[in-house]
Coordinates of C-alpha atoms and ligand atoms in Angstrom, one line a residue:
M1 CA 110.6 97.5 126.6
S2 CA 113.1 97.5 123.4
F3 CA 112.7 98.3 119.6
E4 CA 111.8 94.3 119.5
D5 CA 108.5 94.9 121.2
W6 CA 107.3 96.9 118.1
F7 CA 107.4 93.6 115.8
R8 CA 104.3 92.1 114.6
E9 CA 105.9 88.4 114.8
D10 CA 102.9 86.5 113.4
R11 CA 103.7 88.4 110.2
L12 CA 106.9 86.6 109.7
P13 CA 108.8 85.6 107.4
H14 CA 109.2 88.7 106.0
I15 CA 109.2 89.4 102.2
F16 CA 112.5 91.1 102.0
C17 CA 115.7 89.3 100.4
T18 CA 118.6 88.0 102.0
G19 CA 120.8 91.2 102.7
C20 CA 118.0 93.7 101.9
G21 CA 119.0 96.8 103.8
N22 CA 115.3 97.6 104.6
G23 CA 115.3 95.8 108.0
T24 CA 118.1 97.8 109.1
V25 CA 116.0 100.8 108.5
I26 CA 113.0 99.6 110.1
N27 CA 115.1 98.8 113.4
C28 CA 116.7 102.1 113.6
T29 CA 113.1 103.6 113.1
L30 CA 111.7 101.5 115.6
E31 CA 114.6 102.2 118.1
A32 CA 114.1 106.0 117.6
V33 CA 110.0 105.5 118.2
E34 CA 111.0 103.4 121.6
E35 CA 113.6 106.3 122.8
M36 CA 110.6 108.6 122.3
G37 CA 108.4 106.9 124.9
W38 CA 105.7 107.1 122.4
K39 CA 102.5 104.3 123.2
R40 CA 101.7 101.5 120.5
D41 CA 98.0 103.2 120.5
D42 CA 99.4 106.7 119.8
T43 CA 101.5 106.0 116.9
V44 CA 100.5 105.0 113.2
F45 CA 103.0 104.0 110.2
I46 CA 101.6 104.5 106.9
S47 CA 103.2 103.6 103.6
G48 CA 102.5 103.7 99.9
I49 CA 103.4 100.4 97.8
G50 CA 107.2 99.3 97.5
C51 CA 109.4 96.8 98.9
S52 CA 110.2 99.5 101.4
S53 CA 106.5 100.2 101.8
R54 CA 105.9 96.9 103.3
A55 CA 107.6 98.2 106.4
P56 CA 104.1 99.0 108.6
G57 CA 102.9 95.5 108.2
Y58 CA 105.6 94.2 110.6
I59 CA 105.0 96.7 113.1
I60 CA 102.4 95.9 115.7
T61 CA 100.7 99.6 115.7
D62 CA 97.9 100.6 113.5
S63 CA 99.1 101.2 109.9
L64 CA 97.6 102.1 106.6
H65 CA 99.4 100.3 103.4
T66 CA 98.2 102.5 100.8
T67 CA 98.6 103.2 97.2
H68 CA 101.7 103.7 95.2
G69 CA 103.0 107.5 95.8
R70 CA 100.1 108.5 98.0
A71 CA 101.4 107.5 101.9
L72 CA 102.0 111.3 102.3
A73 CA 98.7 112.3 101.2
F74 CA 96.9 109.8 103.6
A75 CA 99.3 110.4 106.5
T76 CA 98.2 114.3 106.2
G77 CA 94.6 113.1 106.3
V78 CA 95.2 111.0 109.3
K79 CA 97.3 113.7 111.0
L80 CA 95.0 116.5 110.4
A81 CA 92.2 114.1 111.4
N82 CA 93.6 113.3 114.7
P83 CA 96.9 115.5 115.6
R84 CA 97.7 113.4 118.8
L85 CA 98.8 110.7 116.5
H86 CA 102.5 110.5 116.1
V87 CA 102.6 109.4 111.9
V88 CA 105.7 108.1 110.5
V89 CA 105.5 107.3 106.9
F90 CA 107.8 104.7 105.1
T91 CA 108.5 104.9 101.2
G92 CA 111.0 104.4 98.7
D93 CA 112.7 106.2 96.1
G94 CA 110.3 105.3 93.4
D95 CA 107.3 105.8 95.5
L96 CA 108.1 109.2 97.2
A97 CA 110.1 110.8 94.0
A98 CA 108.7 109.3 91.0
I99 CA 104.9 108.9 91.0
G100 CA 104.5 110.6 94.5
G101 CA 106.7 113.6 93.7
N102 CA 103.9 116.2 94.2
H103 CA 102.7 114.9 97.4
F104 CA 106.5 115.3 98.8
I105 CA 106.8 118.6 97.7
H106 CA 103.8 119.7 99.4
A107 CA 103.9 118.0 102.4
C108 CA 107.2 119.5 102.9
R109 CA 105.7 122.9 102.0
R110 CA 103.0 122.4 104.4
N111 CA 105.4 121.5 106.6
I112 CA 102.9 119.0 108.2
D113 CA 103.9 117.4 111.8
I114 CA 105.0 114.0 109.9
T115 CA 108.3 112.2 110.0
G116 CA 108.9 110.4 106.4
V117 CA 111.6 108.0 106.1
C118 CA 112.7 106.9 102.9
M119 CA 114.6 103.9 101.6
N120 CA 116.4 104.8 98.6
N121 CA 117.7 101.8 97.0
M122 CA 118.4 103.4 93.9
I123 CA 115.7 101.2 92.2
Y124 CA 112.5 100.2 91.6
G125 CA 112.9 96.8 94.0
M126 CA 109.6 95.5 94.1
T127 CA 108.9 95.4 90.2
G128 CA 111.9 94.1 89.2
G129 CA 114.4 96.7 89.2
Q130 CA 113.3 99.4 86.7
G131 CA 115.2 102.8 87.1
S132 CA 114.2 105.1 89.2
P133 CA 114.7 109.0 89.7
C134 CA 117.6 107.8 92.3
T135 CA 119.1 105.6 89.8
P136 CA 123.1 107.0 89.5
A137 CA 124.1 108.1 86.1
G138 CA 125.8 105.0 84.4
A139 CA 124.0 102.4 86.4
I140 CA 122.0 99.5 85.0
S141 CA 118.4 98.9 85.4
T142 CA 115.7 97.1 83.4
T143 CA 115.0 100.1 82.1
T144 CA 118.4 101.6 81.3
P145 CA 120.0 98.5 80.1
Y146 CA 123.0 100.7 78.4
G147 CA 123.2 102.7 81.9
M148 CA 121.3 105.6 83.4
C149 CA 121.4 108.7 81.1
E150 CA 119.4 111.1 83.2
P151 CA 121.0 113.1 86.2
V152 CA 120.1 111.4 89.7
F153 CA 117.6 113.2 91.7
D154 CA 118.6 114.8 95.3
L155 CA 115.7 114.0 97.6
S156 CA 117.1 115.6 100.7
A157 CA 118.1 118.9 98.7
L158 CA 114.4 118.9 97.3
A159 CA 113.0 118.4 101.3
V160 CA 115.2 121.4 102.2
T161 CA 114.1 123.7 99.4
A162 CA 110.3 122.6 100.0
G163 CA 110.4 123.6 103.3
A164 CA 110.8 120.4 105.7
N165 CA 111.6 121.4 109.4
Y166 CA 114.4 118.6 109.8
V167 CA 116.2 116.9 107.0
A168 CA 119.0 114.1 107.1
R169 CA 120.7 111.7 105.0
W170 CA 122.4 108.3 106.2
T171 CA 123.1 104.8 104.7
S172 CA 121.9 101.5 106.4
Y173 CA 125.8 101.3 107.1
H174 CA 125.6 104.2 109.5
V175 CA 123.2 102.6 112.0
T176 CA 124.1 105.0 115.1
E177 CA 123.9 108.0 113.1
L178 CA 120.5 106.8 111.0
T179 CA 119.0 105.9 114.2
K180 CA 119.7 109.4 115.7
A181 CA 118.5 111.3 112.8
V182 CA 115.3 109.5 112.6
R183 CA 115.1 110.6 116.6
A184 CA 115.8 114.0 115.7
G185 CA 113.5 114.2 113.2
L186 CA 110.8 112.9 115.4
E187 CA 111.6 115.5 118.0
T188 CA 111.4 118.0 115.4
P189 CA 107.6 119.6 114.9
G190 CA 106.8 119.8 111.3
F191 CA 107.6 118.0 108.6
S192 CA 111.0 115.8 109.1
F193 CA 112.5 113.9 106.2
I194 CA 115.3 111.1 106.9
E195 CA 116.7 109.8 103.5
A196 CA 118.4 106.0 104.1
M197 CA 120.7 104.7 101.1
V198 CA 120.0 101.1 101.4
Q199 CA 121.5 98.1 99.8
C200 CA 119.2 96.1 97.1
P201 CA 121.3 93.4 96.4
T202 CA 118.5 91.6 94.0
A203 CA 117.4 94.4 91.7
Y204 CA 120.3 96.8 92.2
G205 CA 123.3 95.2 93.1
R206 CA 123.6 92.1 90.8
R207 CA 123.3 94.2 87.6
N208 CA 125.9 96.7 89.0
K209 CA 128.9 94.5 89.6
L210 CA 127.7 94.7 93.6
R211 CA 126.2 91.0 93.6
Q212 CA 127.5 90.3 97.1
V213 CA 125.7 92.1 100.2
S214 CA 129.1 93.1 101.4
D215 CA 130.0 95.0 97.9
M216 CA 126.8 97.0 98.3
M217 CA 127.4 98.1 101.8
T218 CA 131.1 99.2 100.9
Y219 CA 129.6 101.1 97.9
L220 CA 127.5 102.7 100.7
K221 CA 130.2 103.4 103.0
T222 CA 132.9 104.6 100.4
H223 CA 130.5 106.9 98.5
A224 CA 129.1 108.5 101.7
L225 CA 130.6 111.9 102.2
L226 CA 129.8 113.9 105.3
I227 CA 128.3 117.2 104.3
Q228 CA 130.6 119.2 106.2
K229 CA 133.8 117.5 104.6
K230 CA 131.9 118.3 101.0
Q231 CA 131.2 121.6 101.6
R232 CA 135.2 122.1 102.9
M233 CA 136.2 120.5 99.7
E234 CA 133.9 122.8 97.4
E235 CA 135.3 125.8 99.4
E236 CA 138.7 125.0 98.8
G237 CA 138.2 124.3 95.3
E238 CA 138.8 120.5 95.5
T239 CA 136.5 118.5 92.9
V240 CA 134.2 116.4 94.5
P241 CA 133.5 113.2 92.4
A242 CA 130.1 113.0 91.0
D243 CA 129.6 109.5 92.5
M244 CA 129.5 110.5 95.8
F245 CA 126.6 111.5 97.9
A246 CA 126.4 113.8 100.9
V247 CA 125.6 112.3 104.3
G248 CA 124.2 114.2 107.8
E249 CA 122.4 116.7 108.9
F250 CA 121.2 119.3 106.3
V251 CA 118.6 121.5 107.9
R252 CA 116.9 122.0 111.3
R253 CA 115.0 124.6 111.7
A254 CA 111.4 126.0 113.1
R255 CA 109.4 126.9 110.4
P256 CA 105.4 127.4 111.2
A257 CA 104.1 123.9 110.8
Q258 CA 100.7 122.2 110.7
G259 CA 99.3 119.5 112.8
V260 CA 101.0 120.1 115.9
L261 CA 99.5 120.2 119.2
K262 CA 99.5 123.5 121.1
Ligands
TPP1 C1 99.7 103.6 90.0 C2 100.6 102.2 90.1 N1 101.7 102.4 89.4 C3 102.9 101.2 89.6 C4 102.6 100.4 90.4 C5 103.7 99.1 90.3 N2 104.8 99.4 91.6 C6 104.5 98.8 92.7 S1 106.0 98.8 93.6 C7 106.5 99.9 92.2 C8 107.9 100.5 92.5 C9 108.4 100.5 93.7 O1 109.8 101.1 94.0 P1 110.2 102.0 95.1 O2 109.4 102.8 95.4 O3 111.6 102.5 94.9 O4 110.1 100.8 96.3 P2 111.2 99.4 96.5 O5 110.3 98.3 95.8 O6 112.6 99.8 95.5 O7 111.3 99.4 98.1 C10 105.7 100.0 91.3 C11 105.9 100.7 90.2 C12 101.5 100.3 91.7 N3 101.5 99.6 92.2 N4 100.9 101.4 91.4
SF4_2 S1 114.1 93.2 95.7 FE1 115.7 94.5 96.8 S2 114.6 96.4 98.0 FE2 113.3 94.5 97.7 S3 113.6 92.9 98.9 FE3 114.8 92.4 97.6 S4 116.7 93.6 98.3 FE4 115.0 94.4 99.4

């Protein structure tokens, strides 16, 4: 079998815009799931609402497309009702960190055996480009026409602090690293969180001088800074540019977890 055997082809064509990064994240996740040797009958994909949250609909397993911001609450119920199931949540930055912020914190704190994959496109994509907690300072959105004046929210740092057992961030450019990170998250008992920075040419790129898909990919590539390099720069007193974001593995630990089969 290959990762393509997990696709629900009768749902095609998909709704994603040409050049959207979400497909890459779905492929990487399914590749990791396939590497785990999981069975379709034992695996459930769950999401909230948003472009990214449409992902489970294209996968052949049982899935739940739930309410905006509530994917982790539904996933918790599924996992605790049947801990034998492998539960993977797809979410977006708005779904996870705005309306779903409290569920995110407490899923990390409870350290439930779920893997959350967030497609962070730095914007509300599905509803036409409102600013999200992850819209970078100065970026243009429909709700920040003069530039985002609030500081960007670091989803991975929150997950580390709140108690997730595995946290990593990559981008849709870093396909190999992203796949390995999802695999590590699936293997780690407890809550694992993988943040994937993705291009959204439609709602984010065209308002922020990144109109071409290649421009957005170049943005992701050139603004990603390996965590070890960032730490070295900080130790040596070098200034880390404010628009760079760290990528890599942020934590891998073994805090007591819930929903893990003994
Ligand atoms: C309670 C509720 N409020 C608002 C909405 C409208 N809504 C649907 S998707 C969405 C934003 C999605 O943004 P994000 O989670 O970042 O996902 P993306 O579409 O960018 O992948 C909003 C506000 C809704 N469906 N339900
Ligand atoms: S609006 Fe953005 S996130 Fe949504 S499908 Fe289009 S490119 Fe992807």
